[in-house]
Coordinates of C-alpha atoms and ligand atoms in Angstrom, one line a residue:
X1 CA 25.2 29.9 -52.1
X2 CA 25.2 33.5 -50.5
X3 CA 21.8 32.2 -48.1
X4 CA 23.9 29.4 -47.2
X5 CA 27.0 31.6 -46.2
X6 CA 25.2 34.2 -44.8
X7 CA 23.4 31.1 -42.5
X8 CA 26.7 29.6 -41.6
X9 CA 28.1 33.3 -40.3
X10 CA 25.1 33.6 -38.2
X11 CA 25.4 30.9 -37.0
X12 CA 28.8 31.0 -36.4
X13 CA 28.0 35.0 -34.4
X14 CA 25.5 33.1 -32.4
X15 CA 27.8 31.0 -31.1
X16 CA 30.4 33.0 -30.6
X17 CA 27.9 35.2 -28.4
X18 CA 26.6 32.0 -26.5
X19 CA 30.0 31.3 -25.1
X20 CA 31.0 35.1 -24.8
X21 CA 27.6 35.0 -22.5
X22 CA 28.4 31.9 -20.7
X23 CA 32.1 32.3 -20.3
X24 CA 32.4 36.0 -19.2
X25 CA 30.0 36.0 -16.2
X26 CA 32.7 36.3 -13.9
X27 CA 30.8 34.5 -10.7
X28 CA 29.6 31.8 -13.0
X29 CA 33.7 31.5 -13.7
X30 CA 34.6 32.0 -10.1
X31 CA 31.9 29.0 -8.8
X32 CA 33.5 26.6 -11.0
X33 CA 37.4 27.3 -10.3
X34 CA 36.0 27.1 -6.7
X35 CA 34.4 24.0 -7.3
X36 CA 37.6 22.8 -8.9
X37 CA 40.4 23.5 -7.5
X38 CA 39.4 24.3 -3.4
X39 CA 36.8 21.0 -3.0
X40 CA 35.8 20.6 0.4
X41 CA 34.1 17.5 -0.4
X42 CA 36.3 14.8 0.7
X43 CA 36.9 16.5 3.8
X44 CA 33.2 16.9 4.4
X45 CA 32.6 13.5 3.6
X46 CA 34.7 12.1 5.2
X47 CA 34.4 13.9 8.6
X48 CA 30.3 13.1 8.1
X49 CA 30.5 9.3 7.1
X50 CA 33.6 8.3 8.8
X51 CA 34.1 10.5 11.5
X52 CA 30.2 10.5 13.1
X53 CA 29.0 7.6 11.1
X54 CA 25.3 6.7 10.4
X55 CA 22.4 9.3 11.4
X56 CA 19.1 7.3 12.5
X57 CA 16.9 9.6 13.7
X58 CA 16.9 10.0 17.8
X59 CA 20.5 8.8 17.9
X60 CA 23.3 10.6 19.3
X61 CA 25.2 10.7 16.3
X62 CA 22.2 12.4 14.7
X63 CA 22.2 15.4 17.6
X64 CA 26.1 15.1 16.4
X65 CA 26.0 15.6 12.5
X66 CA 23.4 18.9 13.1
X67 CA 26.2 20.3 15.7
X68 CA 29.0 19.7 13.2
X69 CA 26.7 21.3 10.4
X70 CA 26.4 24.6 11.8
X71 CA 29.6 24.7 12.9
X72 CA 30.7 24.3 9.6
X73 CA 28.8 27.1 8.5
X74 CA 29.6 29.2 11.1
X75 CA 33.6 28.2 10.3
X76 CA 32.7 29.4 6.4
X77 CA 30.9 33.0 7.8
X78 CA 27.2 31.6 7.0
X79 CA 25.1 32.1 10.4
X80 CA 23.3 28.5 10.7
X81 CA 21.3 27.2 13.5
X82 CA 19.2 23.5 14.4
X83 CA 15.7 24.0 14.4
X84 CA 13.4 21.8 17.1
X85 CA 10.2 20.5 15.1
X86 CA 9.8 17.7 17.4
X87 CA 10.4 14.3 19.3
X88 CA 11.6 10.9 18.6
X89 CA 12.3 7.6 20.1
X90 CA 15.7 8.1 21.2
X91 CA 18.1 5.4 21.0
X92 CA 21.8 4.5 21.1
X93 CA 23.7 1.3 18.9
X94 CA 26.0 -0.4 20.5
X95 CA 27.9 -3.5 19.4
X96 CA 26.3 -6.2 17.6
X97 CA 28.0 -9.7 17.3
X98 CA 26.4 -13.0 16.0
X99 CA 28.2 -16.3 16.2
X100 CA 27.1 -20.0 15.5
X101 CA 27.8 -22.2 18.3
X102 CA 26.3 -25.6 17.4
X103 CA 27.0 -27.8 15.3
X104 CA 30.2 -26.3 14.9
X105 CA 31.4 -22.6 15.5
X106 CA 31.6 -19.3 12.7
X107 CA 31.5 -16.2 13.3
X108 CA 28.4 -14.7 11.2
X109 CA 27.8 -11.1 9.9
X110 CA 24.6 -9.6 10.6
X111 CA 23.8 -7.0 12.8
X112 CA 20.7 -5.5 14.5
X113 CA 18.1 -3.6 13.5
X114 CA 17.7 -0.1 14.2
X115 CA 15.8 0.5 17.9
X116 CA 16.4 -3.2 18.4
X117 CA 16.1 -4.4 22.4
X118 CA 19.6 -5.5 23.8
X119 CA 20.2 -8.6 25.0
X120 CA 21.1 -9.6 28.2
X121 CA 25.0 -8.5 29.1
X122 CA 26.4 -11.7 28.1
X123 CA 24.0 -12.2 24.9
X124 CA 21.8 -15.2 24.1
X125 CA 22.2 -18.7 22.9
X126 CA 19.6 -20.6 21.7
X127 CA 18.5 -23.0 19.3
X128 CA 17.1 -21.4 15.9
X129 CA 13.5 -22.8 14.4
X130 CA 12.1 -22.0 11.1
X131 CA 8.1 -21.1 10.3
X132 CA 6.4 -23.9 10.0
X133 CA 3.9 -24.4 6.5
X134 CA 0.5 -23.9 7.5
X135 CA -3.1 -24.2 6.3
X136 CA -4.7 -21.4 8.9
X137 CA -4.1 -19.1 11.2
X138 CA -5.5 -21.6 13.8
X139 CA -3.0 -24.4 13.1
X140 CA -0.1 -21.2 13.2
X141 CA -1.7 -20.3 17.0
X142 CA -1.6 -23.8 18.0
X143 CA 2.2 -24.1 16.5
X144 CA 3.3 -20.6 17.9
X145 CA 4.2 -22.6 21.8
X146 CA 7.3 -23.8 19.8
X147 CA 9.0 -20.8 19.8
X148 CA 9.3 -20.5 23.6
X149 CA 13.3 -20.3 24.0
X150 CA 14.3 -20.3 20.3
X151 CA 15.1 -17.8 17.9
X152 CA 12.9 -17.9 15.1
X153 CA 14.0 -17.1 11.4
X154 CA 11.2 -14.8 9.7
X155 CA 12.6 -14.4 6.1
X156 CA 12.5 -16.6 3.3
X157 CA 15.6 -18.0 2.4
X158 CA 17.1 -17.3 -1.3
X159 CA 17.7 -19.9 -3.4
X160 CA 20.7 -18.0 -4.8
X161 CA 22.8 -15.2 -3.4
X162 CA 24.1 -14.4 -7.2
X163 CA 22.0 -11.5 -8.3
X164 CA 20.5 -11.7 -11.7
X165 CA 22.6 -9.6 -13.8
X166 CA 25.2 -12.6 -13.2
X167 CA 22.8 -15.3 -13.8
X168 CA 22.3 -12.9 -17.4
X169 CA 25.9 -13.1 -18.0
X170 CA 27.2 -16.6 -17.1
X171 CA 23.6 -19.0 -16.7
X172 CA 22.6 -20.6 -19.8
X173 CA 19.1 -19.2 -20.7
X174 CA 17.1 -22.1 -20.0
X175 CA 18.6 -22.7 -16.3
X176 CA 18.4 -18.9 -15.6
X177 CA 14.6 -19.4 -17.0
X178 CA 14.3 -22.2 -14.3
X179 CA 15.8 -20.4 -11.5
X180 CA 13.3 -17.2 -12.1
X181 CA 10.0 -19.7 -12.3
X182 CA 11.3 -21.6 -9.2
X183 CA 11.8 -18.2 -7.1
X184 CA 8.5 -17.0 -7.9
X185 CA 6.6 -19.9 -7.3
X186 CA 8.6 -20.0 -3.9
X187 CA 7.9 -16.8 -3.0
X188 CA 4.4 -16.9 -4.2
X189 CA 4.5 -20.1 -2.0
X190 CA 5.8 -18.2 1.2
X191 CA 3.4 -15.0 1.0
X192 CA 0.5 -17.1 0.5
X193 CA 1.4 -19.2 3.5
X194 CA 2.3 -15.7 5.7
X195 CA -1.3 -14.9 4.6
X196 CA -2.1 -18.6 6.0
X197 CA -0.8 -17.5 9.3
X198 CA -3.0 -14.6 9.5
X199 CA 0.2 -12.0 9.9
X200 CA 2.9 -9.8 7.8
X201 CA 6.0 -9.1 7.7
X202 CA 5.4 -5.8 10.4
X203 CA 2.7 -8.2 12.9
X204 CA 5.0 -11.1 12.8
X205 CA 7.3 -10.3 15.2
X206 CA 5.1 -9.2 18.1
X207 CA 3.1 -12.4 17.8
X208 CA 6.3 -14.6 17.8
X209 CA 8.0 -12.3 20.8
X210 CA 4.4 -12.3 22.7
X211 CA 4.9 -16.5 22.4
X212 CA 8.2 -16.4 24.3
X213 CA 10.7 -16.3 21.7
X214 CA 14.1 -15.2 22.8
X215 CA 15.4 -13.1 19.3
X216 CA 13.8 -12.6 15.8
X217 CA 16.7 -13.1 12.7
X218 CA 16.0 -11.8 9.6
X219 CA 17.6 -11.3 5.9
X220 CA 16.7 -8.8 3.9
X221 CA 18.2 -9.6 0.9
X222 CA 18.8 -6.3 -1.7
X223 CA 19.3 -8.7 -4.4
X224 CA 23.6 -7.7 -5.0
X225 CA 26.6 -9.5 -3.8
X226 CA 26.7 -9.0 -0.1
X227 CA 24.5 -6.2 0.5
X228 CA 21.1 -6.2 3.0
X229 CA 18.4 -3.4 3.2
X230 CA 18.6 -3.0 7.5
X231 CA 15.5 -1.4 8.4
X232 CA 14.2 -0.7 12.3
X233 CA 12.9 -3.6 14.6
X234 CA 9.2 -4.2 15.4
X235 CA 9.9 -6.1 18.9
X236 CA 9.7 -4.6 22.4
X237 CA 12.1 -6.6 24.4
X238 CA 13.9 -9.3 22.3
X239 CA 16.3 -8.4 19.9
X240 CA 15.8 -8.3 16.2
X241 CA 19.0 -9.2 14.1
X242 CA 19.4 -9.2 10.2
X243 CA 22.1 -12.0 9.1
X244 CA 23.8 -11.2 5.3
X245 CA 21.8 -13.9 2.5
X246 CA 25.0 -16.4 2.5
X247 CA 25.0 -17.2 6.5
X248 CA 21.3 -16.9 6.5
X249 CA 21.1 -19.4 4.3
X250 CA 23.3 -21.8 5.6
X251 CA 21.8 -21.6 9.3
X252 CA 18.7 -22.4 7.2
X253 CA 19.3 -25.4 5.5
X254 CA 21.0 -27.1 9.2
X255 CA 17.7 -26.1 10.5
X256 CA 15.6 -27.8 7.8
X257 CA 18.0 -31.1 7.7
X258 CA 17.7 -31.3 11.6
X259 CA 21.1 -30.4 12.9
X260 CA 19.3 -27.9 15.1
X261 CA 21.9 -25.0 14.8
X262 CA 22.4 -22.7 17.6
X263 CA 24.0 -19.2 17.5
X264 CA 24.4 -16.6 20.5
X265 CA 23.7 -13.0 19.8
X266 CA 25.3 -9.7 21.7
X267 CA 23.1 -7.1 20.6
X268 CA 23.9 -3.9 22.8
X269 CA 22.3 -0.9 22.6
X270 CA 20.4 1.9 24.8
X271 CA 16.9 3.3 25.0
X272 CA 17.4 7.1 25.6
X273 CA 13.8 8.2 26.2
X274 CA 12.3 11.0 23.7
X275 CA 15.0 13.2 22.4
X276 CA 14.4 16.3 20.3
X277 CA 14.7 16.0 16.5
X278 CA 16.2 19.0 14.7
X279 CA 16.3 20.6 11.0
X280 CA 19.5 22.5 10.4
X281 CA 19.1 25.8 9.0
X282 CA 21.7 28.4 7.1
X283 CA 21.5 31.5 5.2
X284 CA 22.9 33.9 3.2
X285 CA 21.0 37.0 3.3
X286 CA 19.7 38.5 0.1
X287 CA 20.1 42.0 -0.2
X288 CA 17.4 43.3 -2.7
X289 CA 14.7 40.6 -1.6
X290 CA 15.4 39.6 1.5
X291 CA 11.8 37.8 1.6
X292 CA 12.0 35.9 -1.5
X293 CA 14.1 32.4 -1.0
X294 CA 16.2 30.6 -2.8
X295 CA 15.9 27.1 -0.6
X296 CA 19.0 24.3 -1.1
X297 CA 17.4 20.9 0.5
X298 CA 18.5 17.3 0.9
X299 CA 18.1 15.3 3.9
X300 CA 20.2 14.9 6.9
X301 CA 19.0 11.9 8.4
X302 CA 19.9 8.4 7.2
X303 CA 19.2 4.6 8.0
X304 CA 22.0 3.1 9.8
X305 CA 22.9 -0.1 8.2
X306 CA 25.8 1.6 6.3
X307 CA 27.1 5.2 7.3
X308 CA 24.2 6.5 4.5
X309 CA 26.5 7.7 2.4
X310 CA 24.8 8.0 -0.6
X311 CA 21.5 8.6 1.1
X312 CA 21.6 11.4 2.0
X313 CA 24.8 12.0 2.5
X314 CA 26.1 12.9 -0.6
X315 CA 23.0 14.9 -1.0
X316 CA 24.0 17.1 2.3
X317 CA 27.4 17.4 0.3
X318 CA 26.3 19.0 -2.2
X319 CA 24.1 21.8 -0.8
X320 CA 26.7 22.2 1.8
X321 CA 29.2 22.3 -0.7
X322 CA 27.1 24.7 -3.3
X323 CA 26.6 26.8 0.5
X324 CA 30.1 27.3 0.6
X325 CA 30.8 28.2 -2.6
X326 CA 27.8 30.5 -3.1
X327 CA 29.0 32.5 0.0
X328 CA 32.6 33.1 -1.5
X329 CA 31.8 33.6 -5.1
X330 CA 28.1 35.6 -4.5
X331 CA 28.3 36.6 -1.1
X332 CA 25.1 39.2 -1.5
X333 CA 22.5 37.5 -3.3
X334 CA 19.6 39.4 -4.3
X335 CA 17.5 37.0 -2.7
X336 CA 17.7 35.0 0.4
X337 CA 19.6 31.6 -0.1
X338 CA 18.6 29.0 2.7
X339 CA 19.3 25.5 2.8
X340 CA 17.6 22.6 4.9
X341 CA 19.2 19.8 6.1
X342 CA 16.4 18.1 7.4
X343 CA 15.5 15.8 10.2
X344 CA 13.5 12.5 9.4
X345 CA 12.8 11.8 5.6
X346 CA 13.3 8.5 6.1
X347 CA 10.1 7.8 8.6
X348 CA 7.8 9.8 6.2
X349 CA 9.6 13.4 4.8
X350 CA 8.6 14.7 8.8
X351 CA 11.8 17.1 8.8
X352 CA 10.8 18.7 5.8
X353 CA 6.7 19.0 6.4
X354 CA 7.6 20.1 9.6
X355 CA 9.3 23.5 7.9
X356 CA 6.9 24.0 5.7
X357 CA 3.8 23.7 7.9
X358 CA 5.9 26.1 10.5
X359 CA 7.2 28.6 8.0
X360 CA 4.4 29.9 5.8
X361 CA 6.0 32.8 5.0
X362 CA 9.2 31.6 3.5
X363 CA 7.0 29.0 1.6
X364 CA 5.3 32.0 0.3
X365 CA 8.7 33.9 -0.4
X366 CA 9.7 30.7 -2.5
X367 CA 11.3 31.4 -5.9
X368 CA 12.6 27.4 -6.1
X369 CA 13.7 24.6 -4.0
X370 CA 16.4 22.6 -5.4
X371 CA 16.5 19.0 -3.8
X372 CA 18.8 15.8 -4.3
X373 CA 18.3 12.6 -3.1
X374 CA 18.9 9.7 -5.0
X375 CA 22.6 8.9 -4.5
X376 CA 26.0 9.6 -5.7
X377 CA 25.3 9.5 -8.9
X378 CA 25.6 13.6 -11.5
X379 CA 22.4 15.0 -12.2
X380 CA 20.7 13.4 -15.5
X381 CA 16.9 14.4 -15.0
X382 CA 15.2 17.4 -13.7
X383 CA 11.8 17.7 -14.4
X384 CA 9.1 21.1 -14.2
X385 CA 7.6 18.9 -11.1
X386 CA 3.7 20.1 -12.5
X387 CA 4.5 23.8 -12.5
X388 CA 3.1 25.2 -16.0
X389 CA 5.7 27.9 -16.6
X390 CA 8.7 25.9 -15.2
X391 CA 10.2 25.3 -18.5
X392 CA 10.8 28.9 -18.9
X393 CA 12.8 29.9 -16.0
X394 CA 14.6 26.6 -15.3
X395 CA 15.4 26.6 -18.9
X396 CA 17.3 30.0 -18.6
X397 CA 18.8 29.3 -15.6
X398 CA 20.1 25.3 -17.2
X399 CA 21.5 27.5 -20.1
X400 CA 23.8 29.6 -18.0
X401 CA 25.8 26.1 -16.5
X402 CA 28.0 24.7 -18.6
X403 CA 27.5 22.5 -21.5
X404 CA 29.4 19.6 -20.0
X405 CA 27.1 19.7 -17.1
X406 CA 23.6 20.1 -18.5
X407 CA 24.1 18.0 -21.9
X408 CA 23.9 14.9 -19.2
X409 CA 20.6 16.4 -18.2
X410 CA 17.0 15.7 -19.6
X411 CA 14.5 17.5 -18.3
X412 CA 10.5 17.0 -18.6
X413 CA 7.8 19.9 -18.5
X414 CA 5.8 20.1 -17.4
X415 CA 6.1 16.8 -15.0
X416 CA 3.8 15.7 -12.5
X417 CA 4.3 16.9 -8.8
X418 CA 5.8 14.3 -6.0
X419 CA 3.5 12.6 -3.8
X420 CA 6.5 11.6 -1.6
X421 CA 9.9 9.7 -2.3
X422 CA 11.6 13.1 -1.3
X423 CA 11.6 16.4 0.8
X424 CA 10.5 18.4 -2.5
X425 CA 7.1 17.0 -2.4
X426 CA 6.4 18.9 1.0
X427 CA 7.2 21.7 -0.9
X428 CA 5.4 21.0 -4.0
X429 CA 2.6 20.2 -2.2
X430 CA 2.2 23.1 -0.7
X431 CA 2.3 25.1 -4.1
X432 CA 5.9 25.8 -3.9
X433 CA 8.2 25.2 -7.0
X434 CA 10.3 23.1 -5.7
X435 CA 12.0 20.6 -8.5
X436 CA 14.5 17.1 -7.6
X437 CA 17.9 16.8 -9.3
X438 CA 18.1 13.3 -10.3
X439 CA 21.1 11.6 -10.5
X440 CA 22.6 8.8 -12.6
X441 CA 21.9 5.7 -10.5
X442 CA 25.6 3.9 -10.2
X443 CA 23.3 0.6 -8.7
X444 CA 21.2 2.7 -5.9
X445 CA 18.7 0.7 -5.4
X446 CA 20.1 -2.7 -4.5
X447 CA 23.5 -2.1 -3.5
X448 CA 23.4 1.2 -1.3
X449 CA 19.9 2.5 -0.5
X450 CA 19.3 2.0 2.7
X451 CA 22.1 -1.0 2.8
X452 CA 24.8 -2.2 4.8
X453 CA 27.1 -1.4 2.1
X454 CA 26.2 2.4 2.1
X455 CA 29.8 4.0 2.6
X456 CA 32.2 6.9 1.9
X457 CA 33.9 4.4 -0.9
X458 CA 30.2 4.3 -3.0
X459 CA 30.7 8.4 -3.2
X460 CA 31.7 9.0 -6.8
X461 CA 33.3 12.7 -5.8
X462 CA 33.2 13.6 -9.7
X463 CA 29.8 13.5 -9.6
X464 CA 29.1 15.5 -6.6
X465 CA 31.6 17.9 -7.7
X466 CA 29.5 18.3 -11.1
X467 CA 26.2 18.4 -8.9
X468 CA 27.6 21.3 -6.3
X469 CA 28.6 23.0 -9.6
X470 CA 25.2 22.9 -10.8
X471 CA 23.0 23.8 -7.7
X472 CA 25.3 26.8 -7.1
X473 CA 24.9 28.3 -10.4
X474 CA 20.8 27.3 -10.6
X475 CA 21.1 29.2 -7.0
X476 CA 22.7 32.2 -8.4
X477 CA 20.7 32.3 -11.7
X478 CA 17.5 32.0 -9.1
X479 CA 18.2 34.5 -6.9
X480 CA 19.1 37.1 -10.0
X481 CA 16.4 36.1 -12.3
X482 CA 14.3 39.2 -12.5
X483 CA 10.5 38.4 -11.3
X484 CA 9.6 36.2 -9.1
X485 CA 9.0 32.5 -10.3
X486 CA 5.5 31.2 -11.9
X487 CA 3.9 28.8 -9.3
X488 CA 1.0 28.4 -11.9
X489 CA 0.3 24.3 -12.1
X490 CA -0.4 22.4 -15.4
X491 CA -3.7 20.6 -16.2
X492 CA -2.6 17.2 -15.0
X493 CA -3.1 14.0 -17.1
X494 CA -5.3 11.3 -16.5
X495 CA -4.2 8.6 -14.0
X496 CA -3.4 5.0 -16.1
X497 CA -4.5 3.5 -12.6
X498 CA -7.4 5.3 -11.7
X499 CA -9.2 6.6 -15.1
X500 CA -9.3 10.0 -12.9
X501 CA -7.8 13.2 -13.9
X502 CA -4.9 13.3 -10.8
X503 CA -4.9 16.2 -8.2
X504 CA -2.4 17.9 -6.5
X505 CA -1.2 16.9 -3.5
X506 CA -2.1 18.6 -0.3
X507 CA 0.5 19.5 2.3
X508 CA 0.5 16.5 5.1
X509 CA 1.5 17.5 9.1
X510 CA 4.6 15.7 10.1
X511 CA 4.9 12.9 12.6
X512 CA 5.9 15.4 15.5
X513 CA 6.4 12.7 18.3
X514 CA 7.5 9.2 16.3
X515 CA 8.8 5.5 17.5
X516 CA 7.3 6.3 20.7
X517 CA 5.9 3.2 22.3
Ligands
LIG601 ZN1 17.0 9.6 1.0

């Protein structure tokens, strides 16, 4: 009885002294009610998604977003500057409009791809054809003279344009059985006959443009209701345009029953030459270790199908968001706190290997990177990223943000490091402990990465509110913690691929001069 007592009023002390020491750190208290009740974030978002809209890298409105950024700083007293690491196609999207003229007329939606060729001022019209089933890449050479004039339609068609979670809710099981087992052995069907043609998806294009056709059109399907994945085009002078699954199909199945369906294309856009390609850059000074850094990071640069509004942009929200509060409520830092907005993740992480092959110093003066890039969604995994001692500081610093924050989050020590998916793998690689804040998916993958549907209505402000809560106070907690940071990396396991013990991954040079012809 007493043991039990005396167990309950320790416990009972103990917690009393957890929330003293949570609650009473007055800039713990004062980043939350900033958070709270002064959130920039709709303003920010909505001034970065709406106001200057997707930011493909080379573009204008790319050159445009890193302006606004360090203007933005400069507006909240942080000095901030854009950073040249290097060159890039540059390239301008203008209006894209696709119409079916024969057998009857629809307007269609679709767009083109990024660094697509513009058509001629008045568009093009012409008859589309469909790949034809071959048995070698002989009998596809010999075909190829039939495109000469036509638009040729280079993606499978999908036998439904439900996605599967519907088929799971409404199908019966034996007809959603049959559905799968018909799609595979369709698209087992078309790869093998691709493979048949002697080309992929990337060769494709060249080959059919080289034989005189007058457009490519495309669907790239991201298996939701209404949404395509719109990547970059692979021609040099015809334009490349990606039609949404429903019209797609349609245009199709005229094709294939012989009503020889025509649609004209307008497809403007402008080449711009090489234009420089930027990271943004902004500090806050630390006054005992100026040399040791505390380094926000998410990506600046986006695809441009949607306004990339969940990637990266609510990413960028949150660091610049976290920036600004950081700078009112812990406006000396013991340590340096810098974040990157970099240039070019999406064409291979070049912003971010770019920094760290031309900042070895900071890179040394690392005492953690904080990075998030995986949508909307608050933060529900963090993981030690490979760094043996990670558990210990992260853990202290996870213990100072509140409990409604960090009982979302499950973390993993000591994790593997990145080999790419991110800008914290250029960091990792490079030794540095640099860790990814993973947030709750809210349908990432198929209905907004790298989609048309990526757009300031996806953002879930809740979310980023909770995650610009949290990277301030891991910031804070970082730049205070009293030594510098373990970089010591576990043992790491044995690959289930390989049967080898896996390595850590070496720093890789950027692309320093990309979609150049
Ligand atoms: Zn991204």
């Amino acid at each position: 009885m007493t043991r039990k007592i005396t167990l309950l009023i320790t416990l009972l002390v103990f917690n009393a002294f957890m929330g003293i020491a949570q609650d009473k750190d007055p800039i713990i208290e004062a980043i939350v009610a900033e958070a709270n009740e002064n959130s920039q974030l709709e303003v920010l978002g909505h001034e970065l998604m709406d106001g200057i809209g997707p930011r493909l890298v080379g573009t204008p409105q790319m050159k445009q977003a890193h302006d606004w950024a360090v203007a933005k700083y400069a507006s909240w007293g942080i000095p901030a500057r854009n950073e040249q690491w290097g060159e890039w196609r540059g390239w301008e999207r203008g209006i894209s409009h696709i119409d079916m003229v024969y057998p009857r007329v629809q307007s269609l939606r679709g767009t083109q791809l990024a660094w697509s060729p513009a058509t001629p001022k008045k568009g093009v019209t012409a008859e589309l054809v469909v790949l034809p089933t071959v048995t070698d890449s002989m009998a596809f050479v010999n075909w190829l003279p039939n495109v000469k004039g036509k638009l040729v339609m280079v993606s499978m068609p999908q036998p439904t344009g439900r996605p599967d979670y519907n088929w799971e809710e409404f199908a019966t099981e034996k007809s959603f059985e049959k559905m799968k087992n018909e799609r595979e052995a369709q698209t087992q069907a078309w790869n093998d006959n691709m493979k048949n043609m002697g080309h992929n998806s990337r060769t494709l294009p060249e080959a059919l443009e080289k034989a005189g056709a007058v457009g490519i059109v495309g669907s790239n399907w991201s298996r939701g209701f209404g949404v395509n994945k719109i990547f970059g085009a692979r021609t040099e002078k015809i334009p490349t345009v990606d039609l949404e699954l429903e019209d797609y199909g349609m245009l199709y199945r005229l094709v294939e029953s012989g009503q020889k369906p025509q649609i004209h294309i307008v497809a403007e856009s402008k080449d711009l030459g090489a234009m420089p390609t930027f990271n943004t850059l902004a500090e806050i000074k630390g006054s005992e270790k100026p040399d040791e850094y505390v380094i926000l990071s998410a990506h600046f640069d986006s695809w441009d199908g949607g306004t990339g509004a969940t990637d990266n942009g609510t990413g960028t929200l949150v660091m610049m968001e976290a920036m600004r509060i950081l700078k009112k409520a812990y406006p000396n830092p013991k340590r340096t706190i810098l974040v990157g907005h970099w240039g070019s993740e999406e064409q291979g992480l070049n912003g971010s290997r770019a920094f760290v092959e031309d900042h070895p110093e900071i890179v040394e003066g690392v005492q953690a990177v904080f990075n998030q890039d995986n949508g909307t969604g608050r933060v529900v995994r963090i993981s030690g990223g490979g760094f043996l001692n990670a558990y210990d500081y992260l853990g202290k610093w996870l213990h100072a943000v509140p409990k409604e924050i960090t009982d979302e989050i499950e973390t993993t020590f000591p994790g593997t490091p990145a080999r790419g998916g991110s800008d914290y793998a250029s960091f990792q690689a490079a030794g540095a402990p640099a860790f990814s804040l993973s947030s709750l998916s809210w349908s990432y993958w198929n209905y907004t990465w790298h989609t048309n549907r990526d757009t300031y209505d996806k953002i879930i402000f809740d979310d980023v509110r909770n995650n610009a809560i949290l990277t301030a106070i891991l910031a804070y907690m970082a730049s205070e913690y009293p030594e510098k940071t373990s970089r010591e990396k576990a043992v790491l396991p044995i690959s289930d691929r390989t049967g080898e013990q896996l390595e850590w991954p070496t720093p890789r040079s950027p692309e320093r001069k990309g979609g150049m012809n």
